[in-house]
PDB file of C-alpha atoms in Angstrom:
ATOM      1  CA  MET A 139     -73.184 -29.006  36.274  1.00  0.00           C
ATOM      2  CA  ASN A 140     -73.696 -25.238  36.336  1.00  0.00           C
ATOM      3  CA  VAL A 141     -70.708 -24.243  34.223  1.00  0.00           C
ATOM      4  CA  LEU A 142     -72.026 -20.990  32.685  1.00  0.00           C
ATOM      5  CA  PRO A 143     -72.483 -19.097  35.981  1.00  0.00           C
ATOM      6  CA  LEU A 144     -68.926 -20.059  36.958  1.00  0.00           C
ATOM      7  CA  LEU A 145     -67.516 -18.515  33.767  1.00  0.00           C
ATOM      8  CA  THR A 146     -68.662 -15.082  34.907  1.00  0.00           C
ATOM      9  CA  ASP A 147     -67.771 -15.530  38.568  1.00  0.00           C
ATOM     10  CA  PRO A 148     -64.436 -13.843  39.456  1.00  0.00           C
ATOM     11  CA  ASN A 149     -64.193 -15.904  42.640  1.00  0.00           C
ATOM     12  CA  ALA A 150     -64.360 -19.091  40.587  1.00  0.00           C
ATOM     13  CA  TRP A 151     -61.556 -17.861  38.294  1.00  0.00           C
ATOM     14  CA  ALA A 152     -59.421 -16.894  41.280  1.00  0.00           C
ATOM     15  CA  ALA A 153     -59.995 -20.325  42.822  1.00  0.00           C
ATOM     16  CA  LEU A 154     -59.145 -21.987  39.495  1.00  0.00           C
ATOM     17  CA  VAL A 155     -55.820 -20.155  39.134  1.00  0.00           C
ATOM     18  CA  THR A 156     -54.826 -20.740  42.756  1.00  0.00           C
ATOM     19  CA  LEU A 157     -55.829 -24.389  42.749  1.00  0.00           C
ATOM     20  CA  THR A 158     -54.130 -25.043  39.386  1.00  0.00           C
ATOM     21  CA  VAL A 159     -50.827 -23.653  40.656  1.00  0.00           C
ATOM     22  CA  LEU A 160     -51.169 -25.703  43.827  1.00  0.00           C
ATOM     23  CA  GLU A 161     -51.967 -28.882  41.876  1.00  0.00           C
ATOM     24  CA  ILE A 162     -48.892 -28.339  39.675  1.00  0.00           C
ATOM     25  CA  VAL A 163     -46.684 -27.877  42.733  1.00  0.00           C
ATOM     26  CA  LEU A 164     -48.151 -30.951  44.426  1.00  0.00           C
ATOM     27  CA  GLY A 165     -47.642 -32.857  41.166  1.00  0.00           C
ATOM     28  CA  ILE A 166     -43.875 -32.337  41.339  1.00  0.00           C
ATOM     29  CA  ASP A 167     -43.610 -35.303  43.712  1.00  0.00           C
ATOM     30  CA  ASN A 168     -45.435 -37.546  41.260  1.00  0.00           C
ATOM     31  CA  LEU A 169     -43.422 -36.213  38.322  1.00  0.00           C
ATOM     32  CA  VAL A 170     -40.089 -36.932  40.023  1.00  0.00           C
ATOM     33  CA  PHE A 171     -41.131 -40.499  40.825  1.00  0.00           C
ATOM     34  CA  ILE A 172     -42.340 -41.191  37.280  1.00  0.00           C
ATOM     35  CA  SER A 173     -39.150 -39.718  35.790  1.00  0.00           C
ATOM     36  CA  VAL A 174     -36.886 -41.802  38.043  1.00  0.00           C
ATOM     37  CA  LEU A 175     -38.867 -44.998  37.551  1.00  0.00           C
ATOM     38  CA  THR A 176     -38.704 -44.813  33.743  1.00  0.00           C
ATOM     39  CA  THR A 177     -34.986 -44.004  33.374  1.00  0.00           C
ATOM     40  CA  ARG A 178     -34.046 -47.667  32.912  1.00  0.00           C
ATOM     41  CA  LEU A 179     -36.546 -48.232  30.117  1.00  0.00           C
ATOM     42  CA  ASP A 180     -35.834 -47.599  26.468  1.00  0.00           C
ATOM     43  CA  PRO A 181     -37.197 -44.266  25.174  1.00  0.00           C
ATOM     44  CA  ASP A 182     -40.337 -45.743  23.580  1.00  0.00           C
ATOM     45  CA  LYS A 183     -41.369 -47.743  26.659  1.00  0.00           C
ATOM     46  CA  ALA A 184     -40.432 -44.842  28.927  1.00  0.00           C
ATOM     47  CA  ARG A 185     -42.782 -42.572  26.971  1.00  0.00           C
ATOM     48  CA  ARG A 186     -45.581 -45.154  27.180  1.00  0.00           C
ATOM     49  CA  ALA A 187     -45.012 -45.597  30.918  1.00  0.00           C
ATOM     50  CA  ARG A 188     -45.180 -41.830  31.472  1.00  0.00           C
ATOM     51  CA  GLN A 189     -48.386 -41.630  29.443  1.00  0.00           C
ATOM     52  CA  ILE A 190     -49.957 -44.467  31.435  1.00  0.00           C
ATOM     53  CA  GLY A 191     -48.773 -43.077  34.759  1.00  0.00           C
ATOM     54  CA  LEU A 192     -50.058 -39.567  34.150  1.00  0.00           C
ATOM     55  CA  SER A 193     -53.318 -40.835  32.646  1.00  0.00           C
ATOM     56  CA  LEU A 194     -53.940 -42.978  35.715  1.00  0.00           C
ATOM     57  CA  ALA A 195     -53.096 -40.050  37.979  1.00  0.00           C
ATOM     58  CA  PHE A 196     -55.713 -37.949  36.187  1.00  0.00           C
ATOM     59  CA  ILE A 197     -58.343 -40.713  36.320  1.00  0.00           C
ATOM     60  CA  PHE A 198     -57.754 -41.314  40.039  1.00  0.00           C
ATOM     61  CA  ARG A 199     -58.076 -37.610  40.814  1.00  0.00           C
ATOM     62  CA  VAL A 200     -61.368 -37.266  38.902  1.00  0.00           C
ATOM     63  CA  ILE A 201     -62.812 -40.421  40.513  1.00  0.00           C
ATOM     64  CA  MET A 202     -61.870 -39.150  43.963  1.00  0.00           C
ATOM     65  CA  LEU A 203     -63.410 -35.770  43.226  1.00  0.00           C
ATOM     66  CA  ALA A 204     -66.624 -37.471  42.101  1.00  0.00           C
ATOM     67  CA  GLY A 205     -66.712 -39.490  45.325  1.00  0.00           C
ATOM     68  CA  LEU A 206     -66.282 -36.647  47.797  1.00  0.00           C
ATOM     69  CA  THR A 207     -68.414 -38.306  50.490  1.00  0.00           C
ATOM     70  CA  TRP A 208     -66.401 -41.525  50.305  1.00  0.00           C
ATOM     71  CA  LEU A 209     -63.123 -39.598  50.225  1.00  0.00           C
ATOM     72  CA  MET A 210     -63.913 -37.558  53.309  1.00  0.00           C
ATOM     73  CA  GLY A 211     -64.872 -40.791  55.038  1.00  0.00           C
ATOM     74  CA  LEU A 212     -61.250 -41.878  54.715  1.00  0.00           C
ATOM     75  CA  THR A 213     -60.298 -39.195  57.226  1.00  0.00           C
ATOM     76  CA  ALA A 214     -62.569 -40.648  59.940  1.00  0.00           C
ATOM     77  CA  PRO A 215     -60.572 -42.360  62.731  1.00  0.00           C
ATOM     78  CA  ILE A 216     -60.769 -46.156  62.714  1.00  0.00           C
ATOM     79  CA  VAL A 217     -58.361 -46.964  65.562  1.00  0.00           C
ATOM     80  CA  THR A 218     -56.498 -45.136  68.305  1.00  0.00           C
ATOM     81  CA  LEU A 219     -52.867 -45.951  69.092  1.00  0.00           C
ATOM     82  CA  PHE A 220     -50.935 -44.166  71.844  1.00  0.00           C
ATOM     83  CA  ASP A 221     -53.595 -41.434  71.999  1.00  0.00           C
ATOM     84  CA  MET A 222     -53.310 -40.935  68.216  1.00  0.00           C
ATOM     85  CA  ALA A 223     -56.357 -41.402  65.985  1.00  0.00           C
ATOM     86  CA  ILE A 224     -55.463 -43.369  62.840  1.00  0.00           C
ATOM     87  CA  SER A 225     -57.661 -43.156  59.715  1.00  0.00           C
ATOM     88  CA  TRP A 226     -57.525 -44.937  56.371  1.00  0.00           C
ATOM     89  CA  ARG A 227     -55.938 -41.785  54.911  1.00  0.00           C
ATOM     90  CA  ASP A 228     -53.156 -42.020  57.512  1.00  0.00           C
ATOM     91  CA  ILE A 229     -52.592 -45.689  56.698  1.00  0.00           C
ATOM     92  CA  ILE A 230     -52.376 -44.930  52.965  1.00  0.00           C
ATOM     93  CA  LEU A 231     -49.913 -42.084  53.558  1.00  0.00           C
ATOM     94  CA  ILE A 232     -47.771 -44.216  55.875  1.00  0.00           C
ATOM     95  CA  GLY A 233     -47.727 -47.070  53.370  1.00  0.00           C
ATOM     96  CA  GLY A 234     -46.905 -44.705  50.510  1.00  0.00           C
ATOM     97  CA  GLY A 235     -44.124 -43.057  52.482  1.00  0.00           C
ATOM     98  CA  LEU A 236     -42.546 -46.385  53.388  1.00  0.00           C
ATOM     99  CA  PHE A 237     -42.790 -47.530  49.763  1.00  0.00           C
ATOM    100  CA  LEU A 238     -41.073 -44.376  48.458  1.00  0.00           C
ATOM    101  CA  ILE A 239     -38.280 -44.640  51.028  1.00  0.00           C
ATOM    102  CA  ALA A 240     -37.721 -48.331  50.249  1.00  0.00           C
ATOM    103  CA  LYS A 241     -37.863 -47.796  46.466  1.00  0.00           C
ATOM    104  CA  ALA A 242     -35.499 -44.815  46.531  1.00  0.00           C
ATOM    105  CA  THR A 243     -33.056 -46.646  48.833  1.00  0.00           C
ATOM    106  CA  HIS A 244     -33.050 -49.654  46.497  1.00  0.00           C
ATOM    107  CA  GLU A 245     -32.406 -47.451  43.463  1.00  0.00           C
ATOM    108  CA  ILE A 246     -29.634 -45.539  45.263  1.00  0.00           C
ATOM    109  CA  HIS A 247     -27.970 -48.846  46.129  1.00  0.00           C
ATOM    110  CA  ALA A 248     -28.166 -49.936  42.492  1.00  0.00           C
ATOM    111  CA  GLU A 249     -26.654 -46.631  41.330  1.00  0.00           C
ATOM    112  CA  VAL A 250     -23.819 -46.756  43.877  1.00  0.00           C
ATOM    113  CA  GLU A 251     -22.941 -50.323  42.920  1.00  0.00           C
ATOM    114  CA  ALA A 252     -22.825 -49.180  39.276  1.00  0.00           C
ATOM    115  CA  ARG A 253     -22.221 -52.626  37.835  1.00  0.00           C
ATOM    116  CA  GLU A 254     -22.732 -52.299  34.109  1.00  0.00           C
ATOM    117  CA  SER A 255     -23.628 -55.946  33.582  1.00  0.00           C
ATOM    118  CA  ASP A 256     -26.282 -55.837  36.298  1.00  0.00           C
ATOM    119  CA  ALA A 257     -27.687 -52.595  34.885  1.00  0.00           C
ATOM    120  CA  ALA A 258     -28.016 -54.177  31.450  1.00  0.00           C
ATOM    121  CA  VAL A 259     -29.828 -57.210  32.872  1.00  0.00           C
ATOM    122  CA  SER A 260     -32.091 -54.953  34.915  1.00  0.00           C
ATOM    123  CA  SER A 261     -33.015 -52.837  31.909  1.00  0.00           C
ATOM    124  CA  THR A 262     -33.993 -55.895  29.839  1.00  0.00           C
ATOM    125  CA  LYS A 263     -35.767 -57.863  32.568  1.00  0.00           C
ATOM    126  CA  GLU A 264     -37.540 -54.981  34.317  1.00  0.00           C
ATOM    127  CA  ALA A 265     -41.157 -55.846  33.667  1.00  0.00           C
ATOM    128  CA  PHE A 266     -43.116 -53.033  32.066  1.00  0.00           C
ATOM    129  CA  ALA A 267     -46.238 -54.221  33.882  1.00  0.00           C
ATOM    130  CA  TRP A 268     -44.441 -54.058  37.251  1.00  0.00           C
ATOM    131  CA  ILE A 269     -43.459 -50.440  36.603  1.00  0.00           C
ATOM    132  CA  VAL A 270     -47.082 -49.627  35.773  1.00  0.00           C
ATOM    133  CA  VAL A 271     -48.201 -51.306  39.022  1.00  0.00           C
ATOM    134  CA  GLN A 272     -45.768 -49.123  40.984  1.00  0.00           C
ATOM    135  CA  LEU A 273     -47.053 -46.043  39.168  1.00  0.00           C
ATOM    136  CA  VAL A 274     -50.629 -46.995  40.076  1.00  0.00           C
ATOM    137  CA  ALA A 275     -49.729 -47.411  43.770  1.00  0.00           C
ATOM    138  CA  VAL A 276     -47.902 -44.089  44.026  1.00  0.00           C
ATOM    139  CA  ASP A 277     -50.526 -42.276  41.922  1.00  0.00           C
ATOM    140  CA  LEU A 278     -53.141 -43.313  44.485  1.00  0.00           C
ATOM    141  CA  VAL A 279     -51.107 -41.867  47.350  1.00  0.00           C
ATOM    142  CA  PHE A 280     -50.303 -38.566  45.626  1.00  0.00           C
ATOM    143  CA  SER A 281     -53.852 -38.251  44.262  1.00  0.00           C
ATOM    144  CA  LEU A 282     -55.306 -38.667  47.751  1.00  0.00           C
ATOM    145  CA  ASP A 283     -53.106 -35.917  49.190  1.00  0.00           C
ATOM    146  CA  SER A 284     -53.738 -33.624  46.216  1.00  0.00           C
ATOM    147  CA  ILE A 285     -57.516 -33.962  46.133  1.00  0.00           C
ATOM    148  CA  ILE A 286     -57.987 -33.530  49.876  1.00  0.00           C
ATOM    149  CA  THR A 287     -56.082 -30.250  49.499  1.00  0.00           C
ATOM    150  CA  ALA A 288     -58.289 -29.273  46.540  1.00  0.00           C
ATOM    151  CA  ILE A 289     -61.467 -29.929  48.518  1.00  0.00           C
ATOM    152  CA  GLY A 290     -60.260 -27.563  51.212  1.00  0.00           C
ATOM    153  CA  MET A 291     -59.603 -24.745  48.735  1.00  0.00           C
ATOM    154  CA  ALA A 292     -62.502 -24.816  46.267  1.00  0.00           C
ATOM    155  CA  GLU A 293     -66.251 -25.258  46.625  1.00  0.00           C
ATOM    156  CA  ASP A 294     -67.247 -26.187  43.059  1.00  0.00           C
ATOM    157  CA  LEU A 295     -66.526 -29.604  41.585  1.00  0.00           C
ATOM    158  CA  GLU A 296     -66.231 -28.080  38.112  1.00  0.00           C
ATOM    159  CA  VAL A 297     -63.403 -25.783  39.273  1.00  0.00           C
ATOM    160  CA  MET A 298     -61.585 -28.701  40.898  1.00  0.00           C
ATOM    161  CA  ILE A 299     -61.799 -30.858  37.768  1.00  0.00           C
ATOM    162  CA  ALA A 300     -60.646 -27.967  35.529  1.00  0.00           C
ATOM    163  CA  ALA A 301     -57.651 -27.332  37.794  1.00  0.00           C
ATOM    164  CA  VAL A 302     -56.721 -31.017  37.754  1.00  0.00           C
ATOM    165  CA  VAL A 303     -56.985 -31.161  33.940  1.00  0.00           C
ATOM    166  CA  ILE A 304     -54.753 -28.100  33.464  1.00  0.00           C
ATOM    167  CA  ALA A 305     -52.206 -29.371  36.008  1.00  0.00           C
ATOM    168  CA  MET A 306     -52.051 -32.798  34.340  1.00  0.00           C
ATOM    169  CA  ILE A 307     -51.486 -31.188  30.914  1.00  0.00           C
ATOM    170  CA  VAL A 308     -48.564 -29.206  32.344  1.00  0.00           C
ATOM    171  CA  MET A 309     -47.155 -32.331  33.994  1.00  0.00           C
ATOM    172  CA  TYR A 310     -47.488 -34.313  30.758  1.00  0.00           C
ATOM    173  CA  MET A 311     -45.572 -31.654  28.827  1.00  0.00           C
ATOM    174  CA  ALA A 312     -42.844 -31.536  31.479  1.00  0.00           C
ATOM    175  CA  ALA A 313     -42.509 -35.293  32.044  1.00  0.00           C
ATOM    176  CA  GLY A 314     -40.531 -35.983  28.858  1.00  0.00           C
ATOM    177  CA  PRO A 315     -37.850 -33.282  29.267  1.00  0.00           C
ATOM    178  CA  VAL A 316     -37.476 -33.975  32.998  1.00  0.00           C
ATOM    179  CA  GLY A 317     -37.142 -37.725  32.421  1.00  0.00           C
ATOM    180  CA  ALA A 318     -34.607 -37.234  29.607  1.00  0.00           C
ATOM    181  CA  PHE A 319     -32.542 -34.839  31.726  1.00  0.00           C
ATOM    182  CA  ILE A 320     -32.462 -37.230  34.696  1.00  0.00           C
ATOM    183  CA  ALA A 321     -31.525 -40.164  32.434  1.00  0.00           C
ATOM    184  CA  ALA A 322     -28.700 -38.184  30.797  1.00  0.00           C
ATOM    185  CA  HIS A 323     -27.138 -37.017  34.068  1.00  0.00           C
ATOM    186  CA  PRO A 324     -26.472 -39.746  36.689  1.00  0.00           C
ATOM    187  CA  THR A 325     -25.797 -37.225  39.468  1.00  0.00           C
ATOM    188  CA  THR A 326     -29.168 -35.643  38.809  1.00  0.00           C
ATOM    189  CA  LYS A 327     -30.831 -39.041  39.135  1.00  0.00           C
ATOM    190  CA  MET A 328     -29.131 -39.508  42.508  1.00  0.00           C
ATOM    191  CA  LEU A 329     -30.453 -36.118  43.580  1.00  0.00           C
ATOM    192  CA  ALA A 330     -33.954 -37.063  42.418  1.00  0.00           C
ATOM    193  CA  LEU A 331     -33.752 -40.272  44.459  1.00  0.00           C
ATOM    194  CA  ALA A 332     -32.770 -38.221  47.506  1.00  0.00           C
ATOM    195  CA  PHE A 333     -35.866 -36.094  46.832  1.00  0.00           C
ATOM    196  CA  LEU A 334     -37.993 -39.248  46.872  1.00  0.00           C
ATOM    197  CA  VAL A 335     -36.599 -40.176  50.295  1.00  0.00           C
ATOM    198  CA  LEU A 336     -37.453 -36.672  51.499  1.00  0.00           C
ATOM    199  CA  ILE A 337     -40.973 -36.915  50.074  1.00  0.00           C
ATOM    200  CA  GLY A 338     -41.411 -40.365  51.623  1.00  0.00           C
ATOM    201  CA  VAL A 339     -40.432 -39.027  55.048  1.00  0.00           C
ATOM    202  CA  ALA A 340     -42.937 -36.164  54.632  1.00  0.00           C
ATOM    203  CA  LEU A 341     -45.750 -38.610  53.758  1.00  0.00           C
ATOM    204  CA  LEU A 342     -44.787 -40.811  56.695  1.00  0.00           C
ATOM    205  CA  ALA A 343     -44.885 -37.817  59.030  1.00  0.00           C
ATOM    206  CA  ASP A 344     -48.301 -36.772  57.680  1.00  0.00           C
ATOM    207  CA  GLY A 345     -49.590 -40.269  58.343  1.00  0.00           C
ATOM    208  CA  PHE A 346     -48.567 -39.909  61.999  1.00  0.00           C
ATOM    209  CA  GLU A 347     -50.232 -36.465  62.233  1.00  0.00           C
ATOM    210  CA  PHE A 348     -46.917 -34.600  62.210  1.00  0.00           C
ATOM    211  CA  HIS A 349     -47.232 -32.184  59.318  1.00  0.00           C
ATOM    212  CA  ILE A 350     -44.058 -30.886  57.681  1.00  0.00           C
ATOM    213  CA  PRO A 351     -44.860 -27.702  55.713  1.00  0.00           C
ATOM    214  CA  ARG A 352     -44.421 -28.528  52.035  1.00  0.00           C
ATOM    215  CA  GLY A 353     -42.879 -25.117  51.422  1.00  0.00           C
ATOM    216  CA  TYR A 354     -39.726 -26.179  53.247  1.00  0.00           C
ATOM    217  CA  ILE A 355     -39.477 -29.370  51.223  1.00  0.00           C
ATOM    218  CA  TYR A 356     -40.062 -27.708  47.865  1.00  0.00           C
ATOM    219  CA  PHE A 357     -37.595 -24.933  48.677  1.00  0.00           C
ATOM    220  CA  ALA A 358     -34.934 -27.521  49.530  1.00  0.00           C
ATOM    221  CA  MET A 359     -35.680 -29.391  46.293  1.00  0.00           C
ATOM    222  CA  ALA A 360     -35.574 -26.188  44.226  1.00  0.00           C
ATOM    223  CA  PHE A 361     -32.305 -25.024  45.830  1.00  0.00           C
ATOM    224  CA  ALA A 362     -30.603 -28.405  45.377  1.00  0.00           C
ATOM    225  CA  GLY A 363     -31.920 -28.597  41.807  1.00  0.00           C
ATOM    226  CA  ALA A 364     -30.523 -25.150  40.997  1.00  0.00           C
ATOM    227  CA  VAL A 365     -27.112 -26.130  42.390  1.00  0.00           C
ATOM    228  CA  GLU A 366     -27.162 -29.296  40.266  1.00  0.00           C
ATOM    229  CA  VAL A 367     -28.010 -27.281  37.139  1.00  0.00           C
ATOM    230  CA  PHE A 368     -24.927 -25.134  37.749  1.00  0.00           C
ATOM    231  CA  ASN A 369     -22.862 -28.294  38.265  1.00  0.00           C
ATOM    232  CA  VAL A 370     -24.072 -29.701  34.934  1.00  0.00           C
ATOM    233  CA  MET A 371     -23.244 -26.425  33.180  1.00  0.00           C
ATOM    234  CA  ALA A 372     -19.766 -26.374  34.781  1.00  0.00           C
ATOM    235  CA  ARG A 373     -19.060 -29.950  33.639  1.00  0.00           C
ATOM    236  CA  ARG A 374     -20.127 -29.118  30.096  1.00  0.00           C
ATOM    237  CA  ASN A 375     -17.849 -26.075  30.046  1.00  0.00           C
ATOM    238  CA  ARG A 376     -14.908 -28.128  31.305  1.00  0.00           C
ATOM    239  CA  ARG A 377     -15.495 -30.768  28.635  1.00  0.00           C
ATOM    240  CA  ARG A 378     -15.807 -28.076  25.979  1.00  0.00           C
ATOM    241  CA  ARG A 379     -12.507 -26.490  27.017  1.00  0.00           C
ATOM    242  CA  SER A 380     -10.753 -29.861  27.142  1.00  0.00           C
ATOM    243  CA  GLY A 381     -12.187 -30.923  23.784  1.00  0.00           C
ATOM    244  CA  ALA A 382     -13.869 -34.013  25.227  1.00  0.00           C
ATOM    245  CA  PRO A 383     -17.254 -35.060  23.743  1.00  0.00           C
ATOM    246  CA  ARG A 384     -20.291 -33.926  25.698  1.00  0.00           C
ATOM    247  CA  SER A 385     -22.459 -36.543  27.382  1.00  0.00           C
TER     248      SER A 385
END
């Protein structure tokens, strides 16, 4: 690995900064899923699940980067349906999109029902191992999309790995506060679940070769998130004026 020449190459630094920002943005999808999935665990297990999920995401990304030839082979068509070439990458994206839509719909149903007894049973019986399995499955999907994007933007493996490491550190630092905020505000969790449906639809569309620009999706998520922040602040102010305890 020729690291020293890269340290003095301005093009390598520019690629590192650009790719790091892109990896952080692409990691938002993964971060939202991890935060939603761990809200029903107690704080200690939620922290462990986030650590495992993000660690696996990092490992998958590095393995995929190391196997560039194998990874690019996933984009080769294996079957043609209705004049559409389907590759293993498309199948993985379609499966991941369907899983996210189904998971988010199930969680939305559970939140709407809002039966306290059922929620208590779910929180005690929800298998920690099953949550980790779900994290592994979704990490694979998001890692595939992220690394294929990285390959198209950078030429040096060292730059790609450095960008992934920096992005995962940022995600790890943000995972705790984001998860705690979603757990403390039920309406925010519902919004996050709606985001997962949106992300699932985008993955499904990508799998069928209909690309939805991610900028539109992230702008919608950012706008809705900003509105929800103002809603949370307004509720706190109303409780403060009425003398009610804050949640």
